[in-house]
mmCIF file of C-alpha atoms in Angstrom:
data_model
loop_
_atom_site.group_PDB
_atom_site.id
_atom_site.type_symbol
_atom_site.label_atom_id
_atom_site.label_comp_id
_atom_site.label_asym_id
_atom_site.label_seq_id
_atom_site.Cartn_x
_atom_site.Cartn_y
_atom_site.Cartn_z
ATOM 1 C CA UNK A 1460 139.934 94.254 111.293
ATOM 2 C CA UNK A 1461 142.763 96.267 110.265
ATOM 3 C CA UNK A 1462 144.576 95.392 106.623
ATOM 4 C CA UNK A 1463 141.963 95.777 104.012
ATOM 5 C CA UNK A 1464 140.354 92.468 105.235
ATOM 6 C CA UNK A 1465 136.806 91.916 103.953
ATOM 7 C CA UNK A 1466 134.415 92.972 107.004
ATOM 8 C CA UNK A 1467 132.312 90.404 108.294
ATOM 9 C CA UNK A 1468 128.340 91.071 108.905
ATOM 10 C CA UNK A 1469 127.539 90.269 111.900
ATOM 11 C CA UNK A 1470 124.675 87.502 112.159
ATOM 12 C CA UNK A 1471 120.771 88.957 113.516
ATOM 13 C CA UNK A 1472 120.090 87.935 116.940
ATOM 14 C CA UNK A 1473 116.943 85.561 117.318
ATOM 15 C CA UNK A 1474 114.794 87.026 119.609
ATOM 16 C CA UNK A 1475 111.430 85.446 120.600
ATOM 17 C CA UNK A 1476 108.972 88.623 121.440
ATOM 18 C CA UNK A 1477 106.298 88.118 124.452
ATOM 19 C CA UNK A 1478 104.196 91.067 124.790
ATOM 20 C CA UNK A 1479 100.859 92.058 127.084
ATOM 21 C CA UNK A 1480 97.564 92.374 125.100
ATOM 22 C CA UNK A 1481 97.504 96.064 124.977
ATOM 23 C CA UNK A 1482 100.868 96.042 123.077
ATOM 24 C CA UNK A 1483 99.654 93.533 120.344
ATOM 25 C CA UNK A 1484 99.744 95.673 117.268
ATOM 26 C CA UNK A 1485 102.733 97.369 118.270
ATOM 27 C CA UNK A 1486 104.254 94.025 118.923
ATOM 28 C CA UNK A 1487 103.093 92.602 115.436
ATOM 29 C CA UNK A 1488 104.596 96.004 113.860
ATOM 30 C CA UNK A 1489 107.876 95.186 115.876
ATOM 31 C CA UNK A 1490 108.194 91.530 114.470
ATOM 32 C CA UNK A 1491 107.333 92.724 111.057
ATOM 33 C CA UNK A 1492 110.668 95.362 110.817
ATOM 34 C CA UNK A 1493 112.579 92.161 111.120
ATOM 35 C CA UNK A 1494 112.943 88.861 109.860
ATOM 36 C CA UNK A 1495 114.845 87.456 113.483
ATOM 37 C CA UNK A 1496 111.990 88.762 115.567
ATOM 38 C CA UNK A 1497 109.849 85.756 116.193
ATOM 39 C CA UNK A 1498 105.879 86.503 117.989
ATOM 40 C CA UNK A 1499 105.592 84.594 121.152
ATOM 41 C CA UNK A 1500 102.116 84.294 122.743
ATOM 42 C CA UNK A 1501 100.459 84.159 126.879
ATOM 43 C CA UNK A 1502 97.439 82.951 127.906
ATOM 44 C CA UNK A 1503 96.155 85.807 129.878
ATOM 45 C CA UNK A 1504 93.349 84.586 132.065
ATOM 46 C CA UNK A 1505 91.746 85.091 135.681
ATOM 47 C CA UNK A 1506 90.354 83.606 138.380
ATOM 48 C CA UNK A 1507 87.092 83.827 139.244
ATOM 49 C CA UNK A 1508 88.269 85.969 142.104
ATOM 50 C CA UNK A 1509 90.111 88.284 139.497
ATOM 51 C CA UNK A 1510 93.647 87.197 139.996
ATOM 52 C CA UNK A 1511 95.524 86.453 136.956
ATOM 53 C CA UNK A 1512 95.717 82.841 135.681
ATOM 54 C CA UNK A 1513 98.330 83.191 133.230
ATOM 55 C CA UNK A 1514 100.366 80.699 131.186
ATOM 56 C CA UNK A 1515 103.529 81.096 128.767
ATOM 57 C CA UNK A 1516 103.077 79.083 125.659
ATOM 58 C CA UNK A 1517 106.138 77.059 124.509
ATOM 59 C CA UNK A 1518 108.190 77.418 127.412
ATOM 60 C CA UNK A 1519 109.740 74.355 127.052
ATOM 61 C CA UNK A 1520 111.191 75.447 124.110
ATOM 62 C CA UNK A 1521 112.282 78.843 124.985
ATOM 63 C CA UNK A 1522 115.237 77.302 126.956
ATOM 64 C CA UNK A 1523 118.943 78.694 125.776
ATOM 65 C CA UNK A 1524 116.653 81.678 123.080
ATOM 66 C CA UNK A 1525 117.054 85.658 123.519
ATOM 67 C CA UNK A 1526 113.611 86.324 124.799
ATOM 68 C CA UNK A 1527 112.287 89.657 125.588
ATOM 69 C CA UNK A 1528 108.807 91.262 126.685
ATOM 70 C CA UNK A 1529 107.155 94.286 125.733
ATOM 71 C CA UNK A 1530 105.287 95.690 128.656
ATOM 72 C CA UNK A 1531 102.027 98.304 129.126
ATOM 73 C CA UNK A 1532 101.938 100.224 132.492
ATOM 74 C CA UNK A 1533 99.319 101.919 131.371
ATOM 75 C CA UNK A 1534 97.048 101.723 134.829
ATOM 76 C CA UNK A 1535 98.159 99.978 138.131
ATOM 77 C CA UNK A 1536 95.196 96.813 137.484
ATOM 78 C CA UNK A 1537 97.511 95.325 134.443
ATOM 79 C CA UNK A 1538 100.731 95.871 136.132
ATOM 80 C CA UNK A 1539 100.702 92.992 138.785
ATOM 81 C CA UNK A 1540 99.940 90.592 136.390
ATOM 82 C CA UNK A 1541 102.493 91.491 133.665
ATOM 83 C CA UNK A 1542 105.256 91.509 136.545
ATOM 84 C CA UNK A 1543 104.210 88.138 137.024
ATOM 85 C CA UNK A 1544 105.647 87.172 133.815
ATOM 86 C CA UNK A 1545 107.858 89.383 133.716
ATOM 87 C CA UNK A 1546 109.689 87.644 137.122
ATOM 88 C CA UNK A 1547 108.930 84.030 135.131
ATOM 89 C CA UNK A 1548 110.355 84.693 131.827
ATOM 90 C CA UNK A 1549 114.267 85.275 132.853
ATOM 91 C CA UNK A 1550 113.637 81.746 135.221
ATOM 92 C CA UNK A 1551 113.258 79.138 132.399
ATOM 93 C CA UNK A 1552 116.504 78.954 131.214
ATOM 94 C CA UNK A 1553 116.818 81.699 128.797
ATOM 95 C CA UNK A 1554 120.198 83.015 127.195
ATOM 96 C CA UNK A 1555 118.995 86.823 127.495
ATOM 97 C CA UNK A 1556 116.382 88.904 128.540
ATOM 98 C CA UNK A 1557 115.266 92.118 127.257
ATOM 99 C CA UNK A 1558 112.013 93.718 129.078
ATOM 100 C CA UNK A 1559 110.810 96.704 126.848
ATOM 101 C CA UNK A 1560 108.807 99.649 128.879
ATOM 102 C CA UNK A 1561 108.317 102.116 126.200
ATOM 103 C CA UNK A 1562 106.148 104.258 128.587
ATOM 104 C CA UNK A 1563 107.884 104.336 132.683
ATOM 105 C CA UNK A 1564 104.502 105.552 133.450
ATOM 106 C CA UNK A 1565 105.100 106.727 137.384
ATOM 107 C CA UNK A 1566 106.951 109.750 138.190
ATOM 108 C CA UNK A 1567 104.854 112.688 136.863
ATOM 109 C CA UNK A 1568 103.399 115.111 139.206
ATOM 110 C CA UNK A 1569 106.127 113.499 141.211
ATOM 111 C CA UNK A 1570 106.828 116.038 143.830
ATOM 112 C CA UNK A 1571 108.787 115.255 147.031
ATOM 113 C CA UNK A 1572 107.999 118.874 148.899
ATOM 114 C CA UNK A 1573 107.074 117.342 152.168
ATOM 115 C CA UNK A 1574 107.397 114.432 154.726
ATOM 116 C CA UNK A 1575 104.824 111.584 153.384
ATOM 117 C CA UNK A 1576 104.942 112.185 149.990
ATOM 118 C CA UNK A 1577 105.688 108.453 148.398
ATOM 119 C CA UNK A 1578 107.824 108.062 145.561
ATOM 120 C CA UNK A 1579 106.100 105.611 143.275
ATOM 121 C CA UNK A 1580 108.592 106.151 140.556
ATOM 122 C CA UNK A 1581 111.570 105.029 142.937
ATOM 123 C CA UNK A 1582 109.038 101.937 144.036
ATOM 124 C CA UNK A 1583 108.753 101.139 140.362
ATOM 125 C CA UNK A 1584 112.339 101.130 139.946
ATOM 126 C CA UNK A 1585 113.094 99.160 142.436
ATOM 127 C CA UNK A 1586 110.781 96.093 141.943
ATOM 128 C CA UNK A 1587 112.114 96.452 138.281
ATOM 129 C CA UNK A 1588 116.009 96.087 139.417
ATOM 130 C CA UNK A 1589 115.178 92.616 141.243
ATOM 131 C CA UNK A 1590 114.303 90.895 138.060
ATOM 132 C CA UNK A 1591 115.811 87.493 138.831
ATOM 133 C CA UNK A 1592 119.108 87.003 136.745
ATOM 134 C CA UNK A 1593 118.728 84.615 133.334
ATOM 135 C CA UNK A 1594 121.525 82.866 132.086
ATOM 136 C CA UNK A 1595 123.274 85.083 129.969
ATOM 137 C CA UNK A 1596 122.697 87.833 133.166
ATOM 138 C CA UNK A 1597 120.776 90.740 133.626
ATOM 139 C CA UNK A 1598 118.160 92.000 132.291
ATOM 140 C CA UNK A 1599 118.149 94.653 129.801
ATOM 141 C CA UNK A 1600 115.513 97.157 130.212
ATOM 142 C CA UNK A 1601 114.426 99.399 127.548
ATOM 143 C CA UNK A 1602 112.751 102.662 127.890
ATOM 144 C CA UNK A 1603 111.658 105.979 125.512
ATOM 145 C CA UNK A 1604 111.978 109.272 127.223
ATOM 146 C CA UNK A 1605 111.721 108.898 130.443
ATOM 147 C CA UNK A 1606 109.862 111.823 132.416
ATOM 148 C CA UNK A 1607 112.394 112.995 135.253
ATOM 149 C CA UNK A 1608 115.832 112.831 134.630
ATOM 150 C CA UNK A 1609 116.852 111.614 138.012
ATOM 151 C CA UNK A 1610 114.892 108.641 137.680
ATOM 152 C CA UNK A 1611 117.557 107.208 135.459
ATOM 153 C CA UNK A 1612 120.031 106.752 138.895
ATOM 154 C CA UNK A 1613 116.667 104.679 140.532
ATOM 155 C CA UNK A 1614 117.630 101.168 138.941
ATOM 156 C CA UNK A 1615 119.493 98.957 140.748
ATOM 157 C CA UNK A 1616 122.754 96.671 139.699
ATOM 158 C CA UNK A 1617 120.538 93.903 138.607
ATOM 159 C CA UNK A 1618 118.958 95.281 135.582
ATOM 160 C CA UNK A 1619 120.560 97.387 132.816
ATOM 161 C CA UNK A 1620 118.306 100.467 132.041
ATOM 162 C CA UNK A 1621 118.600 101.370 127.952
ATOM 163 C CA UNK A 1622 117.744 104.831 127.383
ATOM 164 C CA UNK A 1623 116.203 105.745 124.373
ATOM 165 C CA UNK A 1624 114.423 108.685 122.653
ATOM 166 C CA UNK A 1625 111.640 108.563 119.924
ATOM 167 C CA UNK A 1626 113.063 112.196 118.769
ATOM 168 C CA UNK A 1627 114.929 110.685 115.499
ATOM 169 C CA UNK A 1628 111.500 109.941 114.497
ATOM 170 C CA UNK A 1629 110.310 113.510 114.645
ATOM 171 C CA UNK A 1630 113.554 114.530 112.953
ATOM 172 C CA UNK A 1631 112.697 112.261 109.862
ATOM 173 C CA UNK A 1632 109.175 113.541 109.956
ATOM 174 C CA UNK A 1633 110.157 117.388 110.131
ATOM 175 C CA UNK A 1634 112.273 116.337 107.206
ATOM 176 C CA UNK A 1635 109.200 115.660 104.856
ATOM 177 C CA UNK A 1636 107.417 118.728 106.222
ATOM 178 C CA UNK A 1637 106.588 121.434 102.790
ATOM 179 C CA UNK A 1638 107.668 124.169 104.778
ATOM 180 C CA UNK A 1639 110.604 121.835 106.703
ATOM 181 C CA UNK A 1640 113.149 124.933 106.135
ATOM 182 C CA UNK A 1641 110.572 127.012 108.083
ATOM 183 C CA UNK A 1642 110.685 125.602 111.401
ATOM 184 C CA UNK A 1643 111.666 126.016 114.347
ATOM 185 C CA UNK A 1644 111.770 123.772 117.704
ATOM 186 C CA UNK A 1645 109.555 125.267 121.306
ATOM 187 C CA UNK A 1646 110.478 124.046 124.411
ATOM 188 C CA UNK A 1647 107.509 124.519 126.504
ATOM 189 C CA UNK A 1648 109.693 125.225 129.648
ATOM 190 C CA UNK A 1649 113.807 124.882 130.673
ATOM 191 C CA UNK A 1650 113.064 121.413 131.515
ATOM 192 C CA UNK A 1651 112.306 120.313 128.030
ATOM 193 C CA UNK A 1652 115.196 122.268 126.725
ATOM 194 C CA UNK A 1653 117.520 120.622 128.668
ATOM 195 C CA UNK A 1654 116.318 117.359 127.841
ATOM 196 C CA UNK A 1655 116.135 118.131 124.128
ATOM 197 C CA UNK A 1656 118.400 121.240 122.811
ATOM 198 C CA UNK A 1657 121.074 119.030 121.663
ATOM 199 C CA UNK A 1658 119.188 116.612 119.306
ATOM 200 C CA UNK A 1659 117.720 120.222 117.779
ATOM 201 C CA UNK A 1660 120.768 122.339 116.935
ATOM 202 C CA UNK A 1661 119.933 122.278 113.630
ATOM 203 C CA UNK A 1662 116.574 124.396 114.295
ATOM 204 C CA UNK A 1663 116.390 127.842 115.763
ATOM 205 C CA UNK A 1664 114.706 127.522 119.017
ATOM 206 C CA UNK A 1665 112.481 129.144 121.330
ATOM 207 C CA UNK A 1666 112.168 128.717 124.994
ATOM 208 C CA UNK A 1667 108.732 129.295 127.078
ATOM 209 C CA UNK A 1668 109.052 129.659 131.172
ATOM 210 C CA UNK A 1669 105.822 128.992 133.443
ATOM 211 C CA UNK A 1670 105.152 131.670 136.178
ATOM 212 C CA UNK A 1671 103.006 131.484 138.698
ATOM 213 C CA UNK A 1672 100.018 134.502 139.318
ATOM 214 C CA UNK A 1673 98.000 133.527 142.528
ATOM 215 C CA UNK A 1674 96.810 129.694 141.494
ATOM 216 C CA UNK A 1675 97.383 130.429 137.864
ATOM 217 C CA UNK A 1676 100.406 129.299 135.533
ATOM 218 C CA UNK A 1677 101.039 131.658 133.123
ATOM 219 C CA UNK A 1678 103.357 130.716 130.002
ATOM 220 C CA UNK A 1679 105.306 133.368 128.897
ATOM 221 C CA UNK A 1680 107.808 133.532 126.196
ATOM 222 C CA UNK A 1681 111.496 133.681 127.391
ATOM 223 C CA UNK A 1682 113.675 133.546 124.258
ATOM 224 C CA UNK A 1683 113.940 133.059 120.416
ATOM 225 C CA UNK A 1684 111.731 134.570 117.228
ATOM 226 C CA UNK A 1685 108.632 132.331 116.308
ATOM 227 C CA UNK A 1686 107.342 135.223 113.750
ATOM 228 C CA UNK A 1687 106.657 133.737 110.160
ATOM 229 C CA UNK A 1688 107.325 130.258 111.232
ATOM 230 C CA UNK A 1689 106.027 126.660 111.785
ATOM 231 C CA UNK A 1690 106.649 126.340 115.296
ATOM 232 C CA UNK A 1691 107.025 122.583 116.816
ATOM 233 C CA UNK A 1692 106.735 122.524 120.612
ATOM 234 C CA UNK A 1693 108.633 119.065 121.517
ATOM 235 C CA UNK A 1694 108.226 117.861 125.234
ATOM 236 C CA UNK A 1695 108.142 114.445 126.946
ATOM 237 C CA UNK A 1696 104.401 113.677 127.600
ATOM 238 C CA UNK A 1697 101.470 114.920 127.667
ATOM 239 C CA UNK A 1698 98.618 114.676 130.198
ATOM 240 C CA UNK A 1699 95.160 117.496 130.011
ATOM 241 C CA UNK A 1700 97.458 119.771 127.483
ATOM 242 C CA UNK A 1701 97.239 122.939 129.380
ATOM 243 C CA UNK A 1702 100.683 123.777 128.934
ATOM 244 C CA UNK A 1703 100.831 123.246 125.386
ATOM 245 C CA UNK A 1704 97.500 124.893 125.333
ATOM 246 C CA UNK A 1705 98.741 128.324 126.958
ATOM 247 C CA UNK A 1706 102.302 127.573 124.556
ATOM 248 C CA UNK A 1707 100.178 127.639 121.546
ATOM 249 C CA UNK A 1708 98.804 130.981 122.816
ATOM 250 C CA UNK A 1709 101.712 132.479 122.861
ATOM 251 C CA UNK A 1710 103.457 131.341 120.253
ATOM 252 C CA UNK A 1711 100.451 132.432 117.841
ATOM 253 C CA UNK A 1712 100.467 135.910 119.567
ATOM 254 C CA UNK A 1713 104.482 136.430 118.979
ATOM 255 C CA UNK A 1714 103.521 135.815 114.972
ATOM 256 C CA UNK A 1715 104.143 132.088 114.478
ATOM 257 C CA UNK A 1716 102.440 131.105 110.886
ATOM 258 C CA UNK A 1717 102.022 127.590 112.481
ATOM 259 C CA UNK A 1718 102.060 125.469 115.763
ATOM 260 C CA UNK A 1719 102.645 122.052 116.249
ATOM 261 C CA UNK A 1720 103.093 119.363 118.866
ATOM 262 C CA UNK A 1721 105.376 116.024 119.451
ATOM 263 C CA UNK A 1722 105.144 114.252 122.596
ATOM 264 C CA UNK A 1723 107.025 110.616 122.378
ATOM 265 C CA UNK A 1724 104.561 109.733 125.687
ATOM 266 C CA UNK A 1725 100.353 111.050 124.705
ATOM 267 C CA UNK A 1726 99.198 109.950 128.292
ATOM 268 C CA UNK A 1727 95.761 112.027 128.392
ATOM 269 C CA UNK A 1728 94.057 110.603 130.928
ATOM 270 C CA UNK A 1729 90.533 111.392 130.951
ATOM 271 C CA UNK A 1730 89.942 111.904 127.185
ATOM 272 C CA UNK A 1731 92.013 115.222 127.322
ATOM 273 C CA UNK A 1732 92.934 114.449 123.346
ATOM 274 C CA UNK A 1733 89.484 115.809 122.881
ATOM 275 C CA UNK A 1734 91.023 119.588 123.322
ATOM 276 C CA UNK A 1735 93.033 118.910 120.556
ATOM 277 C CA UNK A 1736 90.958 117.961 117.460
ATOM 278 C CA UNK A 1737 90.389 119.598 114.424
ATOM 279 C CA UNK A 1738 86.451 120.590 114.342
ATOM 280 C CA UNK A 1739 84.672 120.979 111.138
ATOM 281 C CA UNK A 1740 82.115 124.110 112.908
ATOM 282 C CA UNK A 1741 82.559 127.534 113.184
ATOM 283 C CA UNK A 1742 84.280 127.745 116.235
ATOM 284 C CA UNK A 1743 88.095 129.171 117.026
ATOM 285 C CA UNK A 1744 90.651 128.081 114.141
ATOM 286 C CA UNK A 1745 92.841 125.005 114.373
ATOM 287 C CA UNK A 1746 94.855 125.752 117.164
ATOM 288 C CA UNK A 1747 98.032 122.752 116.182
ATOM 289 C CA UNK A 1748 98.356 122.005 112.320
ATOM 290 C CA UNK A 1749 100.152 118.379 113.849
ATOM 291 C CA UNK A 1750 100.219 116.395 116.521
ATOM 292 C CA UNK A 1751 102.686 113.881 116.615
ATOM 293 C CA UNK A 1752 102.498 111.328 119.725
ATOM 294 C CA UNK A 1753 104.268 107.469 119.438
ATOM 295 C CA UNK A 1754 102.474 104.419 119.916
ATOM 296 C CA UNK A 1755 104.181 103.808 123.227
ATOM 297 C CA UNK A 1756 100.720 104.454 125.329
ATOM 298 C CA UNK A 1757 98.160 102.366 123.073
ATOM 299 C CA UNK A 1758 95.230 102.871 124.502
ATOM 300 C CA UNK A 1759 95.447 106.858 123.191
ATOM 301 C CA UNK A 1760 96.436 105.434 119.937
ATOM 302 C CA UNK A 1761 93.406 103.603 119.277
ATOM 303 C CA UNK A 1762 91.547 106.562 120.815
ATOM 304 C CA UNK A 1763 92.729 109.306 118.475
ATOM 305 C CA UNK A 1764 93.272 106.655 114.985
ATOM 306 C CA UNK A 1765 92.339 109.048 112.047
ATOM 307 C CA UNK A 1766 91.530 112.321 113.833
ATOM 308 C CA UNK A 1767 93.228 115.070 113.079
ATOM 309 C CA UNK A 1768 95.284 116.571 113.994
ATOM 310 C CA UNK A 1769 96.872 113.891 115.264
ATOM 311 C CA UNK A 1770 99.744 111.687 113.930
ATOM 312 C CA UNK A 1771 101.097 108.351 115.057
ATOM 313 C CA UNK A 1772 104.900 107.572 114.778
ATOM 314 C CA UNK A 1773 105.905 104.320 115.341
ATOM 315 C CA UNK A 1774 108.513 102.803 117.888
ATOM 316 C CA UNK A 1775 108.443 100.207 115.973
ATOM 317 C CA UNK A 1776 111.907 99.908 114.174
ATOM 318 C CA UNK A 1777 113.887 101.736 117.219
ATOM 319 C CA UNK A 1778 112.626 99.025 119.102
ATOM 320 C CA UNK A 1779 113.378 96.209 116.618
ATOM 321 C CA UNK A 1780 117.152 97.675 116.616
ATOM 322 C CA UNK A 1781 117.216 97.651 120.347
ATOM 323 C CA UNK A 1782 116.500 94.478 120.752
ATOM 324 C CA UNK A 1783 119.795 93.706 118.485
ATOM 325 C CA UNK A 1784 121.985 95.735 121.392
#
């Protein structure tokens, strides 16, 4: 308000906060950034035939709340029966609802080079846009980083897709770095510097390319200085490491002091963290002095918990500020 008036603070949403069992903790961590952010709780169960048997607790009295869910794709088993909710939660009555998918796991290695290749990323996205309506109308739908940038066009009318990044969190972590006037920011190919150059300007940068030899990708370096620096290669996700492997290479044999690694999305299937840890033998030295992943795929987070040289930074207040939008 124009005039000198006194500005007003605009009252916290309540928001009542369902979430699947993997996401617990990062649930609990979610509720405790805020006091408006109230824990809701399912009964996740089965049938003896392995169907889910699930019930929402208090429905009754979620009618006319903000209500929102905080989802784990993390294999195709859990995702029928969190859709289940997912479809039921908007239906009783609700004023809003907010489904949060930190991790839209589908859509990497997502090639469409030939007739018959199926787009699981576009199915995804479409079984997400016919979320039934709640009262206060559709849903909002918010997700971290998501892998191709086409797939932001998938959604339908029905939902609205919230984009954000867990970069800011980096940012504030560079910031407390000893040698944070040392640094510079890797993109491991153009792909990531498109997606990322502008929340970096900041840093000098360097950019790798991939270039294929017979079967082999080799990483080469394409632009920028690393010499004398901590280097921080910054990319989407993660799934065996190679590239960030062959990166490190590189960036080690161009002079970087030190290499890093931030991935909002630390996928690695198959236990491919492994690769990664600091060992206390004799073998090669420490490849990355840090490892920074988000808690948006859990079950690597309680997989890697105290090893280093991995880090954890929470979505946990992004998320509690989303849910405000």
């Amino acid at each position: 308000m124009e005039g000198g008036g006194m500005a007003t603070t605009r009252a916290q949403k309540q928001v009542l906060l369902f979430h699947c069992v993997e996401m617990e903790h990062l649930a609990r961590s979610i509720a405790s950034q805020s006091p408006s952010i109230h824990l809701q709780s399912i009964n996740w169960r089965s049938f003896d035939d392995g169907f889910p048997n699930l019930f929402i607790n208090n429905a009754h009295n979620i009618r006319g709340q903000h209500v929102a869910f905080l989802a784990s794709f993390s294999s195709p088993a859990v995702i029928f029966e969190q859709l289940s909710v997912i479809f039921a939660l908007p239906r009783l009555f609700v004023a809003s609802f907010t489904l949060v998918l930190p991790f839209f796991p589908t859509g990497s290695f997502e090639r469409m080079e030939e007739e018959g290749d199926v787009a699981t990323a576009f199915t995804m996205a479409r079984i997400l846009s016919n979320i039934p309506i709640s009262r206060g109308g559709p849903t909002s739908l918010v997700i971290y980083d998501i892998h191709a940038l086409q797939e932001r066009f998938y959604f339908g009318d029905h939902v609205l897709p919230l984009f954000e990044t867990g970069i800011p969190l980096l940012k504030q972590r560079i910031l407390q770095l000893p040698d944070h006037d040392k640094i510079v920011v890797a993109f491991p190919d153009d792909g990531a510097w498109k997606r990322f150059y502008k929340q970096f300007s900041n840093y000098p940068a360097v950019i790798c390319t991939k270039v294929r030899q017979g079967d082999k990708r080799i990483v080469r370096l394409k632009e920028g200085n690393p010499e004398g620096c901590h280097v921080i290669i910054v990319d989407d996700l993660v799934q065996s490491g190679g590239t960030l492997i062959e990166c490190q290479k590189v960036l080690a044999a161009h002079g970087a002091a030190k290499v890093s690694a931030y991935v909002t999305h630390g996928v690695f299937p198959k236990r491919s963290w492994e690769r990664f840890l600091h060992t206390d033998g004799g073998g090669s030295p420490k490849a990355f002095t840090y490892f920074w992943i988000t808690d948006s795929c859990p079950i690597t987070v309680n997989a890697i918990a105290n090893k280093a040289p991995f880090e954890v930074l929470s979505l946990a207040g992004s998320i509690a500020d989303a849910l405000q939008i």
